[in-house]
mmCIF file of C-alpha atoms in Angstrom:
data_model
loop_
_atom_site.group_PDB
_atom_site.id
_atom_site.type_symbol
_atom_site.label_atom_id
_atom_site.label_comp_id
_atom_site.label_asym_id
_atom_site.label_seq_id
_atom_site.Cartn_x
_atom_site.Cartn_y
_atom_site.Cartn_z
ATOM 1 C CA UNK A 200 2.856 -31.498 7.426
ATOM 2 C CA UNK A 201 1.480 -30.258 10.267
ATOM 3 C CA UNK A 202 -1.296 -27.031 10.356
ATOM 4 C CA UNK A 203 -1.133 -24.874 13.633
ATOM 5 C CA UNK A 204 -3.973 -22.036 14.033
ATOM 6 C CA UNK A 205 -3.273 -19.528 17.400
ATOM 7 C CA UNK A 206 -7.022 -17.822 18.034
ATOM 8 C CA UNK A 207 -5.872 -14.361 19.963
ATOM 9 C CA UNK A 208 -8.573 -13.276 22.248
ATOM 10 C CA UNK A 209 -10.266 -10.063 20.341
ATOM 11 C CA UNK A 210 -9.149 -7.111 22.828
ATOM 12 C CA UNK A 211 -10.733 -3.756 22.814
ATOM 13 C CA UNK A 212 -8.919 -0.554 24.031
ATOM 14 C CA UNK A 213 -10.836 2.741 24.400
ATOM 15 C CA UNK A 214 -8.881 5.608 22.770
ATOM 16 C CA UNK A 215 -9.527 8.955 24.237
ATOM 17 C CA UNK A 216 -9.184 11.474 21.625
ATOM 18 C CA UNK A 217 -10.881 14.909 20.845
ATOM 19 C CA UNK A 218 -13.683 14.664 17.819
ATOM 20 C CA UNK A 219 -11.192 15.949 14.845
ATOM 21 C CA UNK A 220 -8.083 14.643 16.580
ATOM 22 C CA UNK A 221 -6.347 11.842 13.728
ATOM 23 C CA UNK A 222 -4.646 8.834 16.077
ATOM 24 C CA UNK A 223 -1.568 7.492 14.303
ATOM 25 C CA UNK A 224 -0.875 4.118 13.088
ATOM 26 C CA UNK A 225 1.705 3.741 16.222
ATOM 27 C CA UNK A 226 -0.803 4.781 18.873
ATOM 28 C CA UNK A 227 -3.259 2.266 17.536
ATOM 29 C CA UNK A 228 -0.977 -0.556 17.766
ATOM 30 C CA UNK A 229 0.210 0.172 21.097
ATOM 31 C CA UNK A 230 -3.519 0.060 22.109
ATOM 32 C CA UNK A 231 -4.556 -3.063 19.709
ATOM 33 C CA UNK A 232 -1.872 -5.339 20.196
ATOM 34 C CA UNK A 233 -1.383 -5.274 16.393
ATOM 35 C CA UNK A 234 2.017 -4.059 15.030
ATOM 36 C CA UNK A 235 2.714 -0.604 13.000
ATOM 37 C CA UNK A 236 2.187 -0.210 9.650
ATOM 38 C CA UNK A 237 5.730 0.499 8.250
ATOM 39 C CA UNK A 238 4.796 3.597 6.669
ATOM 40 C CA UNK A 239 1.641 5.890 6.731
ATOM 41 C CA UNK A 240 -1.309 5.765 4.527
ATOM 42 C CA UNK A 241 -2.144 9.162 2.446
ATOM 43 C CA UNK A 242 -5.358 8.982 0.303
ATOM 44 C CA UNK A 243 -4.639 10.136 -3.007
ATOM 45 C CA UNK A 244 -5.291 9.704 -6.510
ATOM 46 C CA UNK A 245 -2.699 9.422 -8.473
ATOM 47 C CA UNK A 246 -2.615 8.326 -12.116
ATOM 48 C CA UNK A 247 -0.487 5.553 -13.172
ATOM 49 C CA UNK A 248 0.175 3.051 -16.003
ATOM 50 C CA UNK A 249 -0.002 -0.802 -13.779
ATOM 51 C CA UNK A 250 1.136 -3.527 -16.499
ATOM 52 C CA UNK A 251 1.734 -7.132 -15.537
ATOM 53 C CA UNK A 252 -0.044 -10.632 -16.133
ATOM 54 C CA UNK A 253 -3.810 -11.853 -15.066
ATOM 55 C CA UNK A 254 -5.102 -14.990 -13.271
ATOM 56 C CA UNK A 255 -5.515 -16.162 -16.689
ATOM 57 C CA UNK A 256 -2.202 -15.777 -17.380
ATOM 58 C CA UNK A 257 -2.465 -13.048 -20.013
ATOM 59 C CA UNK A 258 -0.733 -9.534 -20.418
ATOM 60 C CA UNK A 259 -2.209 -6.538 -19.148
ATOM 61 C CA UNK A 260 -1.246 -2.727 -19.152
ATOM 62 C CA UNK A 261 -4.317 -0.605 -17.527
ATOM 63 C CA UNK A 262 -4.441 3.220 -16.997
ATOM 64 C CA UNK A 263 -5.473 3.696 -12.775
ATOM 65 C CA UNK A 264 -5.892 5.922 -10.508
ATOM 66 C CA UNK A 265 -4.913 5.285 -6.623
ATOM 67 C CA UNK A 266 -6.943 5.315 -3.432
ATOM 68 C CA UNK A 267 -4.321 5.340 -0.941
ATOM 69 C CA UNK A 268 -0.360 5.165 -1.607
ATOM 70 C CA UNK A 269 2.174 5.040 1.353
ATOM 71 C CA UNK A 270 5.822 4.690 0.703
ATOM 72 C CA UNK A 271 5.910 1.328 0.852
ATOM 73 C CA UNK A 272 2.856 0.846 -1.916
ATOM 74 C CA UNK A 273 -0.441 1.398 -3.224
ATOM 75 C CA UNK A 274 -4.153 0.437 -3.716
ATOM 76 C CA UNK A 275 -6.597 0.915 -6.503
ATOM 77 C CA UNK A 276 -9.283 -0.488 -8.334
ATOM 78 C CA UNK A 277 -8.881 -2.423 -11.528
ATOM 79 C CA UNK A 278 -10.750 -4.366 -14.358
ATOM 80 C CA UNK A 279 -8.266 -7.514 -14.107
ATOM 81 C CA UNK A 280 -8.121 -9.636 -11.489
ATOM 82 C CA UNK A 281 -3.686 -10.561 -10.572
ATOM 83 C CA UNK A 282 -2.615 -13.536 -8.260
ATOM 84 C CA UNK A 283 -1.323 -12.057 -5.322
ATOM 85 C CA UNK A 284 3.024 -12.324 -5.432
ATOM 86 C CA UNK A 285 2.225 -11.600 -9.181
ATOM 87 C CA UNK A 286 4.860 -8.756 -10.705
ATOM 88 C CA UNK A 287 3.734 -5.846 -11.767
ATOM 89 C CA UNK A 288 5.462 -2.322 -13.561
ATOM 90 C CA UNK A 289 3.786 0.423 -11.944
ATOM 91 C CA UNK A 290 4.948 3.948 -14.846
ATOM 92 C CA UNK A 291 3.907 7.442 -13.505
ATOM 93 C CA UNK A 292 3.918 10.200 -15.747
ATOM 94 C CA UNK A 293 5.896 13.544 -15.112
ATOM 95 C CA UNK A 294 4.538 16.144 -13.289
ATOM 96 C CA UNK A 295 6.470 18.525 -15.597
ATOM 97 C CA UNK A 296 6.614 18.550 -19.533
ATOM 98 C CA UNK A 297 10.591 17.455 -19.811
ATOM 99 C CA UNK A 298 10.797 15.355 -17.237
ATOM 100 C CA UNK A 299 10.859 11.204 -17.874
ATOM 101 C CA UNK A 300 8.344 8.858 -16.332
ATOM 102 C CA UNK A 301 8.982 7.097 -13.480
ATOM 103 C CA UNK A 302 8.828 3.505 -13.634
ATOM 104 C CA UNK A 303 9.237 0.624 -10.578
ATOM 105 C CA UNK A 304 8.526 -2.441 -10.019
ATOM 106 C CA UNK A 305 6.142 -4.020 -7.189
ATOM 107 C CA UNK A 306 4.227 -7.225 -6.389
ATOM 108 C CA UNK A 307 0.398 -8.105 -5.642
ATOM 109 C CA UNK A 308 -0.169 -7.928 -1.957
ATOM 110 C CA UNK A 309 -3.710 -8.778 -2.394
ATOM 111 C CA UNK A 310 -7.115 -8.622 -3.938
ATOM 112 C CA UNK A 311 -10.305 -8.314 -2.906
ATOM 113 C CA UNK A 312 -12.916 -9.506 -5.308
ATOM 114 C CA UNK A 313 -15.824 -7.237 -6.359
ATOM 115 C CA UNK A 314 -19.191 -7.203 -4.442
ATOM 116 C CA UNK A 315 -21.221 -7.188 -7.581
ATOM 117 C CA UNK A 316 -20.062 -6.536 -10.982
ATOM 118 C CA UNK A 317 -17.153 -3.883 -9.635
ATOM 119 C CA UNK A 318 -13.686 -3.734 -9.636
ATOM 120 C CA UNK A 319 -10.861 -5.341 -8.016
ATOM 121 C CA UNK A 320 -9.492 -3.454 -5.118
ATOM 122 C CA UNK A 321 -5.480 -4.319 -5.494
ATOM 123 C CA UNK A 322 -2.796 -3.605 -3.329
ATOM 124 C CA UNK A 323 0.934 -3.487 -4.473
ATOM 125 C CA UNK A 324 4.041 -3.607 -2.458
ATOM 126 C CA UNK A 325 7.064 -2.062 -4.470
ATOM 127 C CA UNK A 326 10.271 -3.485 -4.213
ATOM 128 C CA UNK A 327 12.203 -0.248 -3.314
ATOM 129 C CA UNK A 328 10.096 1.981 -0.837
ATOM 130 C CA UNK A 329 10.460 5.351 -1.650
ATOM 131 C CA UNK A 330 8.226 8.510 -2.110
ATOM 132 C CA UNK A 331 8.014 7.907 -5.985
ATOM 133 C CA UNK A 332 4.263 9.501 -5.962
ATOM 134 C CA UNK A 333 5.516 13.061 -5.843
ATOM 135 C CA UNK A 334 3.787 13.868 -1.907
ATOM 136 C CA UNK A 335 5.318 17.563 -0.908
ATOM 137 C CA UNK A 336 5.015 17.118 2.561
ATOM 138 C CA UNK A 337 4.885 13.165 3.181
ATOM 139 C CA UNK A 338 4.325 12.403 6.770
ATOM 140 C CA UNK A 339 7.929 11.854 8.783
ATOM 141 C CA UNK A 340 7.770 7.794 8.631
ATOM 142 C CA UNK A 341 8.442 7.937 4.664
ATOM 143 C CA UNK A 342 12.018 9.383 5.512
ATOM 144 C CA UNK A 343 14.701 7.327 5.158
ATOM 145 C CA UNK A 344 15.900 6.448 8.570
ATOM 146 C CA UNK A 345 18.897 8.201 8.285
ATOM 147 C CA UNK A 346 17.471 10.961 7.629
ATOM 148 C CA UNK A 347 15.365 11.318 10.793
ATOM 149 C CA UNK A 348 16.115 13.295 13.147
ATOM 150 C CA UNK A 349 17.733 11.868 16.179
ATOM 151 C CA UNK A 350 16.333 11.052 19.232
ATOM 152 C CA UNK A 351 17.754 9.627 22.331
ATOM 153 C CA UNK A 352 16.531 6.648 21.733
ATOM 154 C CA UNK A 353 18.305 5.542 18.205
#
């Protein structure tokens, strides 16, 4: 089996924008060279129930809270340490007293050991992107496409 490495040449682009001013994911990648993110990043922390099985190969359910969720996952810190493509049931509780939990599944996207003693920062892809976090407003790439508005472009 044969190993191929392509080394890109680091490129820098200035970006021009007022102190305050955010720059969004698609401006940056025009500019990089680096493709979108499919969905924007909001940093929030939400509770949730992760359960699924260590590196060791045992069961796990721990209580979290997220750094940053998008519609398309999650990341937050945790005691256990998961293989990344590992499974894992991601439960929300309601925000209101008769509603039912919410409850999907998602895989490891990676880990990042701790620096010294810490915890793991995880990330999680779910399987069907969605805004299951409860964001009011979610920025306009969480929509579902059809329901975007229309532009002359498709």
């Amino acid at each position: 089996m044969e190993l191929r490495t392509t080394l890109r040449r680091a490129q820098t682009y200035p970006v021009n924008a007022a102190p305050g001013v955010i720059v969004t994911n698609s401006s940056l990648a025009l500019h990089s060279g680096r493709g979108a993110r499919r969905s924007t990043r909001v940093n929030r922390a939400i509770p949730v129930v992760v359960a699924g099985v260590d590196s060791f190969r045992g069961p796990y359910q721990e209580e979290v809270s997220t750094i940053a969720v998008s519609c398309h996952g999650c990341r937050y810190e945790s005691k256990y340490e998961v293989l990344p493509e590992a499974s894992v049931i991601l439960q929300l509780n309601p925000k209101t007293p008769n509603s039912k939990p919410i409850s999907t599944r998602g895989r490891v996207k990676w880990t990042k050991r701790p620096e010294s003693g810490g915890l793991f920062q995880t990330a999680i892809e779910l399987e069907q992107p969605g805004n299951i976090w409860g964001i009011d407003a979610p920025p306009s790439d969480w929509l579902p496409r059809s329901a975007r508005p229309s532009t002359a472009w498709g």
